Each structure stands twice: as structure tokens, then as C-alpha cells.
PDB file of C-alpha atoms and ligand atoms in Angstrom:
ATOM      1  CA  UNK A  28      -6.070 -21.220 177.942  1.00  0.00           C
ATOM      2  CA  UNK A  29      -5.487 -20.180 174.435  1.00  0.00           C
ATOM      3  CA  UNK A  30      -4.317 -16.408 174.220  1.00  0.00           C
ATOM      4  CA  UNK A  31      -6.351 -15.611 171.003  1.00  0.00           C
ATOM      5  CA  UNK A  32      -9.574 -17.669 171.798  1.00  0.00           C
ATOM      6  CA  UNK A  33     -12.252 -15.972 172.593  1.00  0.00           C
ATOM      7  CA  UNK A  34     -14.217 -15.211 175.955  1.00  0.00           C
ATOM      8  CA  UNK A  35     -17.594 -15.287 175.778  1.00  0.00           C
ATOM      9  CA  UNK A  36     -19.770 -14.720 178.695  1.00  0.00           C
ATOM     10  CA  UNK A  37     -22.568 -17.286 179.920  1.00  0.00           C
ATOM     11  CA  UNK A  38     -25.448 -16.923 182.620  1.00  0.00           C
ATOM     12  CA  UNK A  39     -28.905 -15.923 183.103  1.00  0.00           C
ATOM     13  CA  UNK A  40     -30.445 -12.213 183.496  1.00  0.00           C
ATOM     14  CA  UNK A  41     -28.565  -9.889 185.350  1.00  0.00           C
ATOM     15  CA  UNK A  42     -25.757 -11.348 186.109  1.00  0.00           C
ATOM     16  CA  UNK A  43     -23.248  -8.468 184.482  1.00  0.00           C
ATOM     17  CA  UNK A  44     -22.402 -10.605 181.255  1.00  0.00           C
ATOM     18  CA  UNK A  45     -22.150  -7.428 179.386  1.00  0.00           C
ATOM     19  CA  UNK A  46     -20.563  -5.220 181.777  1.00  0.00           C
ATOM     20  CA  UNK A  47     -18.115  -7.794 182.469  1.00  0.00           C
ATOM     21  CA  UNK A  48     -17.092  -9.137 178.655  1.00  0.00           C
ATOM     22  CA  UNK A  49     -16.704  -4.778 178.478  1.00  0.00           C
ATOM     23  CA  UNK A  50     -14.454  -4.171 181.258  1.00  0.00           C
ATOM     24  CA  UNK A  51     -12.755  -7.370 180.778  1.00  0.00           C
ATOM     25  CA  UNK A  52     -12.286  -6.363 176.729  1.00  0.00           C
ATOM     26  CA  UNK A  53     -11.089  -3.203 178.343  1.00  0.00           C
ATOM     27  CA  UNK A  54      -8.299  -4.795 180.578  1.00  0.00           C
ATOM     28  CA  UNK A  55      -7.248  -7.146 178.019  1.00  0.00           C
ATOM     29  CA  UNK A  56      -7.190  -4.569 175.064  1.00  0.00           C
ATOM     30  CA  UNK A  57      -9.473  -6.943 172.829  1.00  0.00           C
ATOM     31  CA  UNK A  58     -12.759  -6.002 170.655  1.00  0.00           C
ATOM     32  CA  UNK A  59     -15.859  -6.246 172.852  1.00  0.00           C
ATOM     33  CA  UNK A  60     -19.305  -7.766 171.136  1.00  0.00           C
ATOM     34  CA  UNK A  61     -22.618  -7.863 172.588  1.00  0.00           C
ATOM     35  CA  UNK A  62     -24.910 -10.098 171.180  1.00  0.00           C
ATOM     36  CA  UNK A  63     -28.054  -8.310 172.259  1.00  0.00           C
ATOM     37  CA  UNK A  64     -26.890  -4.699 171.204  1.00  0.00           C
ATOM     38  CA  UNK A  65     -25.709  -6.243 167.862  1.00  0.00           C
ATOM     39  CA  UNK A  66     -29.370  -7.598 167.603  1.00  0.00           C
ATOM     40  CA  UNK A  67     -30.711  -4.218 168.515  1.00  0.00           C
ATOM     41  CA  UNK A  68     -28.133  -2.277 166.691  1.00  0.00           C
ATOM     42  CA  UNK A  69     -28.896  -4.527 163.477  1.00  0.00           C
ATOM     43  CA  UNK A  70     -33.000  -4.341 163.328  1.00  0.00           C
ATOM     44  CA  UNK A  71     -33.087  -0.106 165.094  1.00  0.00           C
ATOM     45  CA  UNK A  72     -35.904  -2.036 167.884  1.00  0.00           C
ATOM     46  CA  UNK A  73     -35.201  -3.021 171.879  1.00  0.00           C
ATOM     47  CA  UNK A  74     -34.963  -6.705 172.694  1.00  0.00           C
ATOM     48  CA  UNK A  75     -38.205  -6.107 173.615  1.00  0.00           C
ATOM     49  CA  UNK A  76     -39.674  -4.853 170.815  1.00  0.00           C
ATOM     50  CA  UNK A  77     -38.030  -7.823 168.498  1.00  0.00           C
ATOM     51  CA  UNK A  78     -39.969 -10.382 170.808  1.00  0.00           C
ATOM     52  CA  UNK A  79     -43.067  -7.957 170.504  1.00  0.00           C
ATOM     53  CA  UNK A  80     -42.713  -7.738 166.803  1.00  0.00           C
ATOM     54  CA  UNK A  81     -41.313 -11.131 165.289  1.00  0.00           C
ATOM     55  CA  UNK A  82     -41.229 -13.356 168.070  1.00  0.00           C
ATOM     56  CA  UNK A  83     -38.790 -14.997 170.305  1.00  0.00           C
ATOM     57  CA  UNK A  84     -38.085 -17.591 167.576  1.00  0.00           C
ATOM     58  CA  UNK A  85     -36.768 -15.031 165.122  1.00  0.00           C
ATOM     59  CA  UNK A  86     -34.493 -13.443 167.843  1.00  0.00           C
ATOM     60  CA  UNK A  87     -33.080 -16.916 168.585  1.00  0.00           C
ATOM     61  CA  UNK A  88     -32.737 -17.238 164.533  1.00  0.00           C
ATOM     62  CA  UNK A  89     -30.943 -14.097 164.971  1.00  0.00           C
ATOM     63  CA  UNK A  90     -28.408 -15.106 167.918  1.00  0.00           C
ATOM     64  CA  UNK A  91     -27.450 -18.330 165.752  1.00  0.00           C
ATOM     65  CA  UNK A  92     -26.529 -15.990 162.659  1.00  0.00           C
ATOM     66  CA  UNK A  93     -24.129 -13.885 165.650  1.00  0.00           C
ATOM     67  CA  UNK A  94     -22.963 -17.414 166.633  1.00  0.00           C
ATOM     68  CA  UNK A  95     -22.065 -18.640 163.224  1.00  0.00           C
ATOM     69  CA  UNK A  96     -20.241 -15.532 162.691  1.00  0.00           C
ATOM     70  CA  UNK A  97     -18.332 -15.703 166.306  1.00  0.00           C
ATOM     71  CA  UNK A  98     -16.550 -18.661 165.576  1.00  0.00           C
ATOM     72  CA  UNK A  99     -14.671 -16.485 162.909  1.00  0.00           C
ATOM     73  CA  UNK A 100     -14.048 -14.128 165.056  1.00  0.00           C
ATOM     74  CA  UNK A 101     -10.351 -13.935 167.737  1.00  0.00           C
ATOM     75  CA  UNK A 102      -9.436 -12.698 170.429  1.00  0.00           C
ATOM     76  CA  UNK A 103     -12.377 -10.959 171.806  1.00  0.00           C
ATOM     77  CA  UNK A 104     -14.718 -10.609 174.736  1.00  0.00           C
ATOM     78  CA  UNK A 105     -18.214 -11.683 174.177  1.00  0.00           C
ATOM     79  CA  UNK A 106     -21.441 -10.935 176.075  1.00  0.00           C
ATOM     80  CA  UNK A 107     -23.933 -13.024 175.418  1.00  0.00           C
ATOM     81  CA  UNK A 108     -27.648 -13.385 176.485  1.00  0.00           C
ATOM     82  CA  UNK A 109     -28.849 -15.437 178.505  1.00  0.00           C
ATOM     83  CA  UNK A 110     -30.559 -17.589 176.381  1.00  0.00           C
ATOM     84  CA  UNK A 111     -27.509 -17.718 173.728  1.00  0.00           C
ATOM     85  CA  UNK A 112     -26.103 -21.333 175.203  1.00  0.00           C
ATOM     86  CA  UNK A 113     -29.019 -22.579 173.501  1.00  0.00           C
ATOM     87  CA  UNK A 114     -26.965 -21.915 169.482  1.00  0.00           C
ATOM     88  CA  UNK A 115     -25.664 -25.244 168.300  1.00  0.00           C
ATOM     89  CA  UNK A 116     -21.849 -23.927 167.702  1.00  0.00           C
ATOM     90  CA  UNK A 117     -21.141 -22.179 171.069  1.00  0.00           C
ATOM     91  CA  UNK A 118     -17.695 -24.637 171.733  1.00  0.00           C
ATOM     92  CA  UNK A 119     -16.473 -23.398 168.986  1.00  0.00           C
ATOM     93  CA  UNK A 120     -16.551 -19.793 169.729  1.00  0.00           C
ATOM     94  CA  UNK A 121     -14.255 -20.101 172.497  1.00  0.00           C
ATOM     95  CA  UNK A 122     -13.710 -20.345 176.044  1.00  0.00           C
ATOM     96  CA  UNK A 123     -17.257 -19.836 178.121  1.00  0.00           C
ATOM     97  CA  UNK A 124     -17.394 -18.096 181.606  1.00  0.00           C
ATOM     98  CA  UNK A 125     -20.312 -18.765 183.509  1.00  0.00           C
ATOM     99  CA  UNK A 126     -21.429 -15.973 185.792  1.00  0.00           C
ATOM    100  CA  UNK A 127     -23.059 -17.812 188.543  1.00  0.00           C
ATOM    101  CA  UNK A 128     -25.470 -16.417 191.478  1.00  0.00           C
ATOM    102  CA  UNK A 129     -28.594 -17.309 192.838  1.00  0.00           C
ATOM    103  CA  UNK A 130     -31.941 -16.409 191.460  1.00  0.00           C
ATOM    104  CA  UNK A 131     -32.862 -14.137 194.338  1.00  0.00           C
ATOM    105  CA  UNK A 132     -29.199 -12.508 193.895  1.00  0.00           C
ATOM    106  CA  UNK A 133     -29.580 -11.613 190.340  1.00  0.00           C
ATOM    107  CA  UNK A 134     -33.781 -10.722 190.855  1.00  0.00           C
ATOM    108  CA  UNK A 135     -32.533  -8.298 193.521  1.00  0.00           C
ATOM    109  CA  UNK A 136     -29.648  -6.901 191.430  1.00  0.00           C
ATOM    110  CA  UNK A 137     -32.209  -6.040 188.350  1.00  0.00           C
ATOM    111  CA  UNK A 138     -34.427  -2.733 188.632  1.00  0.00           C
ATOM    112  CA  UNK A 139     -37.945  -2.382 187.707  1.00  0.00           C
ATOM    113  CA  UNK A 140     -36.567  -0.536 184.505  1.00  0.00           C
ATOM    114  CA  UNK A 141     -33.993  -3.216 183.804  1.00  0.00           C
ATOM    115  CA  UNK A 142     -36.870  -6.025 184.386  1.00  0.00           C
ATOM    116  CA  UNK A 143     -38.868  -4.065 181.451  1.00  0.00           C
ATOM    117  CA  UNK A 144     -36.389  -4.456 179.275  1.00  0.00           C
ATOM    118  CA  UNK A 145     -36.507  -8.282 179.748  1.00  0.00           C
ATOM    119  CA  UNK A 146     -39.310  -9.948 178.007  1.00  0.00           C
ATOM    120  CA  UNK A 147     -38.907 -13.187 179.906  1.00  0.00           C
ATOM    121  CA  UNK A 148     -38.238 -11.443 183.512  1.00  0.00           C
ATOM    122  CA  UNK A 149     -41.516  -9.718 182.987  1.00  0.00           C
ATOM    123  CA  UNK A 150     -43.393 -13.110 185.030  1.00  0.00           C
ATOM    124  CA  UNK A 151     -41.214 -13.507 187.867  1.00  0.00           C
ATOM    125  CA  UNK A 152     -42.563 -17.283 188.008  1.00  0.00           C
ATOM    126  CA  UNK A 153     -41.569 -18.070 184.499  1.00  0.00           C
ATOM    127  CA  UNK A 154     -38.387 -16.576 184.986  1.00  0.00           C
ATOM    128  CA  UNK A 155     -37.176 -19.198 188.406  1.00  0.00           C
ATOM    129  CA  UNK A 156     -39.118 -21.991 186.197  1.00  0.00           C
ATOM    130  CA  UNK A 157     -36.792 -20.687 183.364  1.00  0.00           C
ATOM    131  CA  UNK A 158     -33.270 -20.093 185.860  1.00  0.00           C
ATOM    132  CA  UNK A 159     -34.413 -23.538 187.164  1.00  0.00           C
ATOM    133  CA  UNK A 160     -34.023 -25.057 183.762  1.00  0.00           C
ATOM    134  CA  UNK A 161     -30.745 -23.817 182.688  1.00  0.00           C
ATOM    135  CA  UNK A 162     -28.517 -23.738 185.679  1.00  0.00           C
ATOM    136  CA  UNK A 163     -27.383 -27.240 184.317  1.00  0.00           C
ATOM    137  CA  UNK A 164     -26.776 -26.040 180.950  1.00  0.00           C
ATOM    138  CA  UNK A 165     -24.718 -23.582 182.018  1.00  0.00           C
ATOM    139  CA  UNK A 166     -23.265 -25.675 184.221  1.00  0.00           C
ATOM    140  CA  UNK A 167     -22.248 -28.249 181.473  1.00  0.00           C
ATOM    141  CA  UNK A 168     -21.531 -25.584 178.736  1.00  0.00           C
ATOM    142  CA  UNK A 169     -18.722 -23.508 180.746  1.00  0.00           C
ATOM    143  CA  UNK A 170     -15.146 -24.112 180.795  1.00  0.00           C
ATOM    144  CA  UNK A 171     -14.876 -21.607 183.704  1.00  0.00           C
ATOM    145  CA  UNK A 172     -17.497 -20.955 186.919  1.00  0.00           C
ATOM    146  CA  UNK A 173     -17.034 -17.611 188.568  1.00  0.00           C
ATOM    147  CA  UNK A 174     -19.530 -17.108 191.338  1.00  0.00           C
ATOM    148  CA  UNK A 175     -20.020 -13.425 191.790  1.00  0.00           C
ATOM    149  CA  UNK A 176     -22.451 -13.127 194.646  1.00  0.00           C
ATOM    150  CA  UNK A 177     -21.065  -9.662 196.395  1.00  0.00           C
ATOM    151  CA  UNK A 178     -17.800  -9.482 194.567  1.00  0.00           C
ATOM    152  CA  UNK A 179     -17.108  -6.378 192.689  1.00  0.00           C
ATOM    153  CA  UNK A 180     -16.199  -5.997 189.299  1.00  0.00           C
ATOM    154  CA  UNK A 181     -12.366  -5.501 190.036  1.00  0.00           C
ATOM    155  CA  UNK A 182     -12.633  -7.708 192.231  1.00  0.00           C
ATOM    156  CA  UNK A 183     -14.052 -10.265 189.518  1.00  0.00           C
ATOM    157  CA  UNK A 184     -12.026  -8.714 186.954  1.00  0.00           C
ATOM    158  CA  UNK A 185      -8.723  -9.977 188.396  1.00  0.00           C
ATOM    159  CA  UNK A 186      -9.559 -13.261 189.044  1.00  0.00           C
ATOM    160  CA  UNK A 187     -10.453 -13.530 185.082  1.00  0.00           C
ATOM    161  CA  UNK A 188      -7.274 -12.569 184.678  1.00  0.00           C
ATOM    162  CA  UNK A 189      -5.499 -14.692 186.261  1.00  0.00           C
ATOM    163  CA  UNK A 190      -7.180 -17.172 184.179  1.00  0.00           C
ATOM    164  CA  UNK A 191      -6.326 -15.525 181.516  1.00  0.00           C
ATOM    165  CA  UNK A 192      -3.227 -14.333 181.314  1.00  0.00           C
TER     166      UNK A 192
HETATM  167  C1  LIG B   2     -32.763 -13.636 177.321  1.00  0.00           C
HETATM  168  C2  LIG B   2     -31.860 -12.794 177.935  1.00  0.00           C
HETATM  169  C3  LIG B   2     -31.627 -11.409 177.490  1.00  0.00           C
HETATM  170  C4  LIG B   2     -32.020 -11.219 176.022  1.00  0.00           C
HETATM  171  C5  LIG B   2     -33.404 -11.723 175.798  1.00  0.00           C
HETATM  172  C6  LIG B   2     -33.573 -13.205 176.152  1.00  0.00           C
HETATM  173  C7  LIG B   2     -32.905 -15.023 177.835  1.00  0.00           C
HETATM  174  O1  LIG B   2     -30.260 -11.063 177.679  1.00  0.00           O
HETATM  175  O2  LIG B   2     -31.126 -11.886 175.186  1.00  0.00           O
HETATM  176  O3  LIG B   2     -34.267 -10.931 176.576  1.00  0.00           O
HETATM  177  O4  LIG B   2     -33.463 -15.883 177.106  1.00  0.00           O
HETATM  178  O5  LIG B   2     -32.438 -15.292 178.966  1.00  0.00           O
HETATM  179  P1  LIG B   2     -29.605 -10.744 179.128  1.00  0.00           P
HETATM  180  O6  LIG B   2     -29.141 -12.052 179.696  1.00  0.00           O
HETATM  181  O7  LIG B   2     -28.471  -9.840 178.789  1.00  0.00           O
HETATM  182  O8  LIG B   2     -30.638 -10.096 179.954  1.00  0.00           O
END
């Protein structure tokens, strides 16, 4: 593994991409980006309220602008959303951990306020039709798996880093 790629974090909802790429950024001493807080940071409105207010299709626009500037970027840890595997450049970024775990695992790890922050967790239906759907792209899309059903975040945290060292 390249020491200045980047790491950019892959999976659905609620699988700790973000607090992950941060304690992983943390550990490694590199810049941490969030591709949803840049998003929210960028237009002062929740995921949520983006989706609400221009539509899903301008948030993806929005995630392939953060992708098109990621590939410039080194030596960083990424967290991504879960939808993000869908940009057209996201090999070029750098190396892609997938954060695997069950839909049940990751529908009981999210809160009723985390859930409302979600647009497409709101339906729990449209949410395993949408899991369903993308397990493969992840799948096909990461250059690491790390399962993380009841594993801690050290406990993840050092086997990333054995990976990369
Ligand atoms: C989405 C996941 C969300 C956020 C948006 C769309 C998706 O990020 O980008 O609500 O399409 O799966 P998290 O994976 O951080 O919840």
C-alpha cells in the first residue's frame, strides 16, 4: 500500500465511515475530509435539507465536484457517504476500505435521531432494497474488506493499521 495514497472509507449508513476515516486520520497524523460535512459545511443546510431543497441529483452533482477534487488531494483519510461509490473517479482517489456488516447490524446501530438525519433510511424498505443493491458495488469497488460486526473502534483501528503501515 502506497504511504501517501489516500484512504477513503466505503459502506452503507451507519457503518462508522466517518468516525473511523477521523480516528484513523488521528492515528496516522493525516488531514481528515468528510464528504457529507463538506457538503453541509459548503451550502450552511443538513444532508437533509439539500435533498429537501435541490434534490438528491444535485447532492450527487455535489459529491462528484468533492471527488474530482480528491484525486488531488494525499495522504489523507476520507469519509465518504454511502452513496459516494457511485462518482465516476473513485480509483483514483486512493485506496477504498469497505466497512462491511449486515443490514440488521447497521439498522440496529443507527438511532431514531441518526435515522432522521438520513433521507434514504427514512423507509426502512427502501433502505434493505437500497443495501441490497450495493453490497456488490462495494464489494467490487474496495481494495480492503473490514467486517466490523461487534469490533470496537481500537479494535478496528489496529487492524487498519497494520494494513497500513
Ligand atoms: C447516503 C448516505 C449518507 C448521505 C446521504 C446519502 C446514501 O451518508 O451521504 O444521506 O446514498 O447512502 P452516510 O453513509 O454517512 O449516512
Amino acid at each position: 500500500m502506497m504511504r501517501m495514497d489516500n484512504i477513503i472509507f466505503i459502506g452503507f449508513m451507519g457503518c462508522g465511515k466517518s468516525t473511523i476515516a477521523r480516528a484513523l486520520s488521528v492515528e496516522l497524523d493525516r488531514i481528515f475530509l468528510d464528504s457529507d460535512l463538506l457538503i453541509e459545511t459548503k451550502f450552511k443546510q443538513s444532508v437533509n435539507e439539500i435533498f429537501k431543497n435541490k434534490g438528491e441529483c444535485f447532492f450527487r452533482e455535489q459529491e462528484q465536484k468533492l471527488a474530482d477534487f480528491f484525486i488531488f488531494c494525499q495522504n489523507t483519510c476520507i469519509a465518504s457517504g454511502g452513496g459516494f461509490i457511485n462518482v465516476k473517479n473513485l480509483e483514483k482517489i486512493g485506496s477504498s476500505v469497505y466497512l462491511r456488516a449486515d443490514f440488521e447490524y447497521l439498522k440496529k446501530r443507527l438511532n431514531k435521531d441518526e435515522i432522521t438525519k438520513r433521507p434514504l433510511f427514512f423507509d426502512e424498505i427502501k433502505a434493505k432494497k437500497l443495501y441490497n443493491e450495493r453490497i456488490k458495488i462495494y464489494e467490487d469497488k474496495a481494495d480492503v474488506i473490514l467486517d466490523i460486526e461487534n469490533k470496537s473502534i481500537d479494535e478496528l483501528i489496529s487492524e487498519l493499521k497494520k494494513v497500513f503501515k
